[in-house]
Coordinates of C-alpha atoms in Angstrom, one line a residue:
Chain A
X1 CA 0.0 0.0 0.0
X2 CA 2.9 2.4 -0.9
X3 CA 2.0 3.2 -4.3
X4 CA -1.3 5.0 -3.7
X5 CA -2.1 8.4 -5.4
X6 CA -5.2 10.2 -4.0
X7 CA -7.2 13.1 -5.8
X8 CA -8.7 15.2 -4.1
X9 CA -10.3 18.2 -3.7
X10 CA -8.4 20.6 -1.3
X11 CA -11.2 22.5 0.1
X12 CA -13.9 19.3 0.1
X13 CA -15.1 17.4 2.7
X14 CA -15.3 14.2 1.0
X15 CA -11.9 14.4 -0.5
X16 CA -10.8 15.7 3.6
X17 CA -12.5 12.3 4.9
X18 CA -10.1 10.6 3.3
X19 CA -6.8 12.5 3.5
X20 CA -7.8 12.2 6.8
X21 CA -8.3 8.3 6.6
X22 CA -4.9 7.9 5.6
X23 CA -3.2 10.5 8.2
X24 CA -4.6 8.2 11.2
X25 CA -3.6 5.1 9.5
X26 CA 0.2 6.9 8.7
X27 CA -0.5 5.2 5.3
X28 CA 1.9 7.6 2.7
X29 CA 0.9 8.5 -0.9
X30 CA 1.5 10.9 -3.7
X31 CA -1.3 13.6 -3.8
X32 CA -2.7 15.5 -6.6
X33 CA -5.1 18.8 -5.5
X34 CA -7.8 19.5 -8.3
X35 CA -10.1 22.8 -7.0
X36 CA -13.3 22.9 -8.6
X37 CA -12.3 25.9 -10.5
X38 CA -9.1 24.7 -12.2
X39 CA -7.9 23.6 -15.9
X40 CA -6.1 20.2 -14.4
X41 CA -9.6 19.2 -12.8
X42 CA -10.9 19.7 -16.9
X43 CA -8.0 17.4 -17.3
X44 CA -8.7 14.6 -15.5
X45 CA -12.3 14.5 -16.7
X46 CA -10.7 14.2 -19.7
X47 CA -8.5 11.9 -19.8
X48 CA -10.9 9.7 -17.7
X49 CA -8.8 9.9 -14.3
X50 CA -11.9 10.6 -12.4
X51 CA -14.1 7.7 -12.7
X52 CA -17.8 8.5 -12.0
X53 CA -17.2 11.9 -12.6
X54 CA -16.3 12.7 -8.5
X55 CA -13.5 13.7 -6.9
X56 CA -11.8 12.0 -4.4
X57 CA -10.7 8.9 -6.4
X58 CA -7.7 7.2 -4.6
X59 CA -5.7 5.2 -7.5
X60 CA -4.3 1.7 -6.4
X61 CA -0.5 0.7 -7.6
X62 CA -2.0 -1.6 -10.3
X63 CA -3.9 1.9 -11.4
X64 CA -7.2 0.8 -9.9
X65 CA -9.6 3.9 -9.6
X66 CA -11.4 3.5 -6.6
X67 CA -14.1 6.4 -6.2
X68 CA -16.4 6.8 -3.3
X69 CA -14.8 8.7 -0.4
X70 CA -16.8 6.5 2.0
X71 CA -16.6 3.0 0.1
X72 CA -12.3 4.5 0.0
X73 CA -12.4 4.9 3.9
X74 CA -13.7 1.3 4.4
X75 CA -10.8 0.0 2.0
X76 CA -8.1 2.1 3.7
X77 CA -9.3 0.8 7.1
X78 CA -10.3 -2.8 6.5
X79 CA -7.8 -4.5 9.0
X80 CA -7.5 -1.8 11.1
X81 CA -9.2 -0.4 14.6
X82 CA -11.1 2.2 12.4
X83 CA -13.3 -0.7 10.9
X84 CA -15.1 -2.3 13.7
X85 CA -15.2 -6.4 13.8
X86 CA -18.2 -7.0 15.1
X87 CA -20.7 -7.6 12.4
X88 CA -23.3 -5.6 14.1
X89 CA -21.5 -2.3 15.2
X90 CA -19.7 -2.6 11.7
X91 CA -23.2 -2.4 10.0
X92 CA -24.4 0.0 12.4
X93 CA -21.1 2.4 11.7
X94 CA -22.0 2.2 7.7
X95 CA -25.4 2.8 8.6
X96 CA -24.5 6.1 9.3
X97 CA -22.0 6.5 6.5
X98 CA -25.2 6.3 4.3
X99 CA -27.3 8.3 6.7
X100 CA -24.2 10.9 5.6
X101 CA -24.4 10.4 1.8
X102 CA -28.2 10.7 2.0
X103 CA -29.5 13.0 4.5
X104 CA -26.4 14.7 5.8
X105 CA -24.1 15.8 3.1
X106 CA -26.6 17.4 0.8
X107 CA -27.9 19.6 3.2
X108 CA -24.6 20.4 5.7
X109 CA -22.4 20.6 3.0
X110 CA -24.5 21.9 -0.1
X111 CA -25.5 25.2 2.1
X112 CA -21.4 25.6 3.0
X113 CA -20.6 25.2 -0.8
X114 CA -23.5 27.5 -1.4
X115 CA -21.4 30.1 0.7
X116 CA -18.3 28.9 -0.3
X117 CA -17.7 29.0 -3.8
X118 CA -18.4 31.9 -5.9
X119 CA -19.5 29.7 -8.6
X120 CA -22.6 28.5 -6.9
X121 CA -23.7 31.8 -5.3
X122 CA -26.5 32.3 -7.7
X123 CA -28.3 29.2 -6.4
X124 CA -28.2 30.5 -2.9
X125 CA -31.1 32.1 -2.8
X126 CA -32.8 33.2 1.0
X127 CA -35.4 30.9 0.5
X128 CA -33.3 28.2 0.0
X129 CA -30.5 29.2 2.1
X130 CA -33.5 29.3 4.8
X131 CA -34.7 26.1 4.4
X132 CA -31.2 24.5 4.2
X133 CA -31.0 26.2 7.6
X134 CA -33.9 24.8 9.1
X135 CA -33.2 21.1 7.2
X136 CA -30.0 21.1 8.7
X137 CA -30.6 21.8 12.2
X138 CA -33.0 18.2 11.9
X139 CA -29.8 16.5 10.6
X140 CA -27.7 18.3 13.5
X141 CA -30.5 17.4 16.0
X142 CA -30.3 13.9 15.1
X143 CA -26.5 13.7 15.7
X144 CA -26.8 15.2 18.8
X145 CA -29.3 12.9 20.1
X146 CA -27.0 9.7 18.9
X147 CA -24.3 11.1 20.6
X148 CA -26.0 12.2 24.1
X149 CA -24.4 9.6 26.1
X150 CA -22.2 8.3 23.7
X151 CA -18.7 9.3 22.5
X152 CA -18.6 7.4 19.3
X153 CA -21.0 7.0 16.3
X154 CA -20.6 3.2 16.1
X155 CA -19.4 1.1 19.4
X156 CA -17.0 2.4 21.8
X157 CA -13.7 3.9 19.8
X158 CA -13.7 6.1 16.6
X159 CA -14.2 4.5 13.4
X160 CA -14.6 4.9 9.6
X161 CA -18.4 6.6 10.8
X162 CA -16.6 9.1 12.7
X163 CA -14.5 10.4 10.2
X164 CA -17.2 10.0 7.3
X165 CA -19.1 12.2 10.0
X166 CA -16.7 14.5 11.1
X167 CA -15.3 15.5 7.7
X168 CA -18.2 18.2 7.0
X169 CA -20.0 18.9 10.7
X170 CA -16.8 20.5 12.0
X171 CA -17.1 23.3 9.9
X172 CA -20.6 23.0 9.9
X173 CA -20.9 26.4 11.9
X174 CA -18.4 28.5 10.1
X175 CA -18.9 27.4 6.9
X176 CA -22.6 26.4 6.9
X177 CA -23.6 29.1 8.9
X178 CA -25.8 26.1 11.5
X179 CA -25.8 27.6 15.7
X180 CA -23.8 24.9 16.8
X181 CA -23.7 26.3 20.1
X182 CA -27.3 24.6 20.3
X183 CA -25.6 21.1 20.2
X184 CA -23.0 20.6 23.2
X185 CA -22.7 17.2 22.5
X186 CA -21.3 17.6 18.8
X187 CA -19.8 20.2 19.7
X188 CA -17.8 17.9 22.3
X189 CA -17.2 15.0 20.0
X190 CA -15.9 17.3 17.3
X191 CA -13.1 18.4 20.0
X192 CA -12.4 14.9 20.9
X193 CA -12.0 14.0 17.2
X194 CA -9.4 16.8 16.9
X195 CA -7.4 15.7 19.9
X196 CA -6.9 12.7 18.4
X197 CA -3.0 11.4 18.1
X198 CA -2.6 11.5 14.1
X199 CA -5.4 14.0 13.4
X200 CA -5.1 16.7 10.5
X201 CA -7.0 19.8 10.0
X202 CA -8.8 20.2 6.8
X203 CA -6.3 22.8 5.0
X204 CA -3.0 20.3 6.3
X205 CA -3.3 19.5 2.5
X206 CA -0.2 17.0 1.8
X207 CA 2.0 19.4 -0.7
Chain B
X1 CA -30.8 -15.5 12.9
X2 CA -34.3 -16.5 13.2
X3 CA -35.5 -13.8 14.7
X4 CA -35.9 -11.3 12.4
X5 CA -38.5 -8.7 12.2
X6 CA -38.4 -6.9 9.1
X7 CA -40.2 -3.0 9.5
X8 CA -41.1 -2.1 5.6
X9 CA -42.9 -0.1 3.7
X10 CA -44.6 -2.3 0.8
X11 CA -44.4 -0.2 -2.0
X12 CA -41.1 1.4 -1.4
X13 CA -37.5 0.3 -3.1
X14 CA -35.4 0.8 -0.2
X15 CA -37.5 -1.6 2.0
X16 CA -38.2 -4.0 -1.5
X17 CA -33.9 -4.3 -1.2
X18 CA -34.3 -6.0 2.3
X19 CA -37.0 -8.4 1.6
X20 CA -35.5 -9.4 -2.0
X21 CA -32.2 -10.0 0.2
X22 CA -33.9 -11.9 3.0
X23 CA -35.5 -14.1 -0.5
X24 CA -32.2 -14.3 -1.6
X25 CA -30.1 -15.6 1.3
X26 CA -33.4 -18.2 2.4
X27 CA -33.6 -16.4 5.8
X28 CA -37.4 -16.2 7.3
X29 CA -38.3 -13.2 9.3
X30 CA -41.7 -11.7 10.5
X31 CA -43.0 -8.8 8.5
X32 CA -44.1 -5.4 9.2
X33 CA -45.7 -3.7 7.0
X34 CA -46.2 0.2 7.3
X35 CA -47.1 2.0 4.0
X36 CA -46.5 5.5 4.4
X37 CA -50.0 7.0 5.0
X38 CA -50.9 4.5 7.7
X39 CA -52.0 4.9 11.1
X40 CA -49.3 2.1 12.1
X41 CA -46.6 4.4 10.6
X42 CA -47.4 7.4 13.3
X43 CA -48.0 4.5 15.9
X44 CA -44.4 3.1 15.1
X45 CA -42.7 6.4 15.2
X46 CA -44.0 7.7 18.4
X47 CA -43.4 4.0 20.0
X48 CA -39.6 5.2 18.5
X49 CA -39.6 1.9 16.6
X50 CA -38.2 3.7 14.0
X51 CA -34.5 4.5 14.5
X52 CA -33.9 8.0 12.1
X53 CA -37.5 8.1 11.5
X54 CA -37.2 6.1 8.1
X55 CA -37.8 2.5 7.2
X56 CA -36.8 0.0 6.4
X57 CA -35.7 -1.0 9.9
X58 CA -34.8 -4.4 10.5
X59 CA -35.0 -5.6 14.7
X60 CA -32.7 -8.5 15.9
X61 CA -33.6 -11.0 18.5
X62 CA -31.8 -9.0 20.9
X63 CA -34.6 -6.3 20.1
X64 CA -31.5 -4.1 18.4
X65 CA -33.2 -1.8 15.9
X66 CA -31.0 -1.5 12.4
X67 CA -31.9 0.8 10.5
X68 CA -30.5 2.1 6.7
X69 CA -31.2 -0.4 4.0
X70 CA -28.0 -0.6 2.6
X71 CA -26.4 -1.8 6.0
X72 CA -29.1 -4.2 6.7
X73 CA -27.9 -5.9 2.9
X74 CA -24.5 -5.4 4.4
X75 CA -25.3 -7.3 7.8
X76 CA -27.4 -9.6 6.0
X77 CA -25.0 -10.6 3.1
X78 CA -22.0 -10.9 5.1
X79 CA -20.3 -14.0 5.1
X80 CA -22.7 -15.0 2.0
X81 CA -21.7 -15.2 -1.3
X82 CA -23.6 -11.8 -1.9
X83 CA -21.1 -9.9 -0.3
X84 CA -17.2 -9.9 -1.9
X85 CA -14.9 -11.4 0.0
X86 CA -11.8 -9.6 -1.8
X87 CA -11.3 -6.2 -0.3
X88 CA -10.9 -4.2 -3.5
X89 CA -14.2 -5.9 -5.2
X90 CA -16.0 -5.6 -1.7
X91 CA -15.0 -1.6 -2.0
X92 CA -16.3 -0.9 -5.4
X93 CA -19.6 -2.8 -4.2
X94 CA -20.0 -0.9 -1.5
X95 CA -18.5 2.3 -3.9
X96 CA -21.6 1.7 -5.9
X97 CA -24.1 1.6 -2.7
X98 CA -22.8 5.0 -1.5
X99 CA -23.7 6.2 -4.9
X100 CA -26.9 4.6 -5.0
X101 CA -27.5 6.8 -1.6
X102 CA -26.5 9.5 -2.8
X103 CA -26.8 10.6 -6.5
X104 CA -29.3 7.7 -8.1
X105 CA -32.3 7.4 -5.1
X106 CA -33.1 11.4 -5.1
X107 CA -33.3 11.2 -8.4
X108 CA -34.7 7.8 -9.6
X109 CA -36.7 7.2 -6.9
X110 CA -38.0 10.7 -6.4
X111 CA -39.6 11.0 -9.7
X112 CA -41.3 7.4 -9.0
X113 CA -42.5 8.8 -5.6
X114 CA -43.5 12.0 -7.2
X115 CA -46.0 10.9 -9.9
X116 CA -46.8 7.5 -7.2
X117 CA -48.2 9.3 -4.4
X118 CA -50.7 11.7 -4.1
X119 CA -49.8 13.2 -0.8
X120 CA -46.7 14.2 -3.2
X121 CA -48.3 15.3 -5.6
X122 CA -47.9 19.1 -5.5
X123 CA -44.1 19.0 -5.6
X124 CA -44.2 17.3 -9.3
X125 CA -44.5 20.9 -10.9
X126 CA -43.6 20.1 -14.6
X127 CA -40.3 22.1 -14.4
X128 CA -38.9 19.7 -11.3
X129 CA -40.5 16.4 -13.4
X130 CA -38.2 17.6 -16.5
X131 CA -35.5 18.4 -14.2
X132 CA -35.3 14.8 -13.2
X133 CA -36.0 13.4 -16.0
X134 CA -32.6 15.0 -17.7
X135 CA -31.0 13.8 -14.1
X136 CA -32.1 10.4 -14.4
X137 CA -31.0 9.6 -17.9
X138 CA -27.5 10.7 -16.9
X139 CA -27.5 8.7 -13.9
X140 CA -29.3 5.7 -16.1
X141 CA -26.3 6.6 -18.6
X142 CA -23.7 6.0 -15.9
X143 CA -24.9 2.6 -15.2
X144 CA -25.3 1.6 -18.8
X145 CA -21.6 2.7 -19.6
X146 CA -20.8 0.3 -16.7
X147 CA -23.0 -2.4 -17.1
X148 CA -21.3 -2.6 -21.0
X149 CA -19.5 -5.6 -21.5
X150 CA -20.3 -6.4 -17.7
X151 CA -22.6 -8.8 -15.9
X152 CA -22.2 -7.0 -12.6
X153 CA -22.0 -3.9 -10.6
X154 CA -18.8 -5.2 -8.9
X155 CA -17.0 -8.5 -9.7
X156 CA -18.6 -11.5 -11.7
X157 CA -21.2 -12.2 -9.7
X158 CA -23.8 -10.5 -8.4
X159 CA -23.7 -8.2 -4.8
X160 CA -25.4 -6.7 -2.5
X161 CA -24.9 -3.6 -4.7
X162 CA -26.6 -5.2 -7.4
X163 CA -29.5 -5.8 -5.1
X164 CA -29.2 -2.3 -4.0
X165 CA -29.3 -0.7 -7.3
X166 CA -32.1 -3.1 -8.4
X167 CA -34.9 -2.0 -6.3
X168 CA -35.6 1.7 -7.6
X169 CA -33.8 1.0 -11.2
X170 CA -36.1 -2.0 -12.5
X171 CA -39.5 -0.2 -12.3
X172 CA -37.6 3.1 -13.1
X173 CA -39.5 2.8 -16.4
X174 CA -43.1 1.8 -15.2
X175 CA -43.0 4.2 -12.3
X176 CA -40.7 7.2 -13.4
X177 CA -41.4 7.6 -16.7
X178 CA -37.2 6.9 -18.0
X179 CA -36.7 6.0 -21.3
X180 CA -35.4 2.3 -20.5
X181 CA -35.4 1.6 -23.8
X182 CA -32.2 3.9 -24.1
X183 CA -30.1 1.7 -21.7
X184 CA -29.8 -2.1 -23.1
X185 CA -27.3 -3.2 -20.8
X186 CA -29.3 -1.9 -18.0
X187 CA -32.4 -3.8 -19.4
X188 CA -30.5 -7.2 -19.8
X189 CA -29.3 -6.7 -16.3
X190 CA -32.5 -6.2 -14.9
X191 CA -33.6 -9.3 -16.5
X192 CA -30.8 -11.1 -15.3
X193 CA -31.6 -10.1 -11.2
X194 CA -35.3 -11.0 -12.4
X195 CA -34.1 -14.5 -13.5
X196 CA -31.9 -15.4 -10.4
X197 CA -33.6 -18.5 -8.3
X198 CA -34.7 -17.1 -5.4
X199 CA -35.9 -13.9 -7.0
X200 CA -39.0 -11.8 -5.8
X201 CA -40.6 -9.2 -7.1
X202 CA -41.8 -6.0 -5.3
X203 CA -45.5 -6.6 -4.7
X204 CA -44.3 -10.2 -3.3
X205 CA -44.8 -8.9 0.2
X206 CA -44.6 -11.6 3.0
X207 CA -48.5 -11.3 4.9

């Protein structure tokens, strides 16, 4: 597992999960950055680097493209503490990994790119911006209720759910604009997920 | 593993996924079923038998509640031939479940739900029908350029991603209006999930 490239997407989440993925693991690999806004991401549509049209794709040493950021963070992790054994707390962790990809991400990080990227600004309209607002305080609710009690998505240590999690909620207030002070216990679990040994912020972009 | 009870909703895909890979595998489970404008629905959510308010939600014998359709295939399939046993084929099935979560269901499925039920009804304004309509066939076009000169969604047999991209893709035709005809690797596909032994179809609900 030496020869492993990784495109991604400096300023994205789901390119983030992943760098951060491989930071915990202290797996190495050869990074390429493609912004949204930038010939060489053209480039790689082009020449068919990017297969289903999504950044991150993390290419394998034979020159497998494997895209998916989430489907990428089980590979990285099979084998390791981040994947949990036990069948049920395993399905339970990629049960919120699709809870992310399906309720989460288009809501959390759609109204952050809406802000973000100048590109976009023309679909940010109030009343959408307002009902992303509202949307995403249910998905924010949610979390916090999961993680009253609890200081793990998905059994009792951090795992693959965690990260999938973590990669757009912890920006989720600056970014997205969502009153995080109104959820303590995110808010707590986002700070223990920093602390961890190996962590990297999301602009710690490998050169 | 006997005691399985299966929470679905009859008519829906995501649910149809966990009963067709309950049929599959030969397990037997009680079934619950809650179509969407029931009184049993409301009764199930305020009991909080519904973990993140959505079904399908499949209960152990331990009275665990596992909810997320794609990781009740997971937990299901695991150890079954349904689910890949080589870690790179096992991460482009599950590749092709995140994306089934979250770029074909709000799509696909949407327009289905859209022109199925009537409590939906106002949202299918003929602007958002030809929206997804355009949406779909790019999504349907992804698949096709896949499915070319393939059997499979991952490997060469099929997966719990096959299973997963089955239930809203083979009445995407019937109930969203798609141009199937467009997509003949899709349509031979379909036919081949139809022909497996074991098969069942969506209105094959257990009583």
């Amino acid at each position: 597992m030496t020869d492993l490239t990784l495109y991604s997407m400096p300023s994205s989440g789901n390119s983030y999960k992943v760098r951060l993925m491989l930071a915990h693991l202290g797996k190495s690999y050869r990074h390429v950055g493609l912004e949204d806004d930038t010939q060489a991401l053209a480039d790689a549509h082009a020449a068919g680097t990017l297969p289903l049209g999504k950044l991150p794709v993390l290419v394998l040493g034979d020159g497998t493209a494997l895209p998916e950021s989430n489907a990428i963070l089980c590979y990285l992790a099979e084998g390791s503490d981040w994947m949990p054994e036990d069948p049920l707390t395993r399905a339970q962790a990629l049960g919120w990994m699709f809870w992310e990809q399906n309720q989460h991400e288009g809501v959390i990080a759609v109204r952050a790119a809406l802000q973000t990227y100048p590109s976009r600004a023309h679909l940010a309209t109030p009343e959408r911006m307002a009902e992303l607002l509202e949307a995403g305080h249910g998905i924010l609710a949610r979390m916090e209720a999961h993680l009253t009690g609890r200081d793990w998505f998905a059994g009792n240590a951090p795992s693959v759910a965690d990260i999938a999690l973590y990669a757009y909620t912890h920006s989720a207030g600056t970014k997205g604009g969502f009153e995080m002070d109104r959820f303590p216990a995110i808010t707590g679990w986002i700070a223990r997920m920093a602390a961890l040994p190996g962590h990297v912020a999301l602009d710690e972009v490998p050169a």
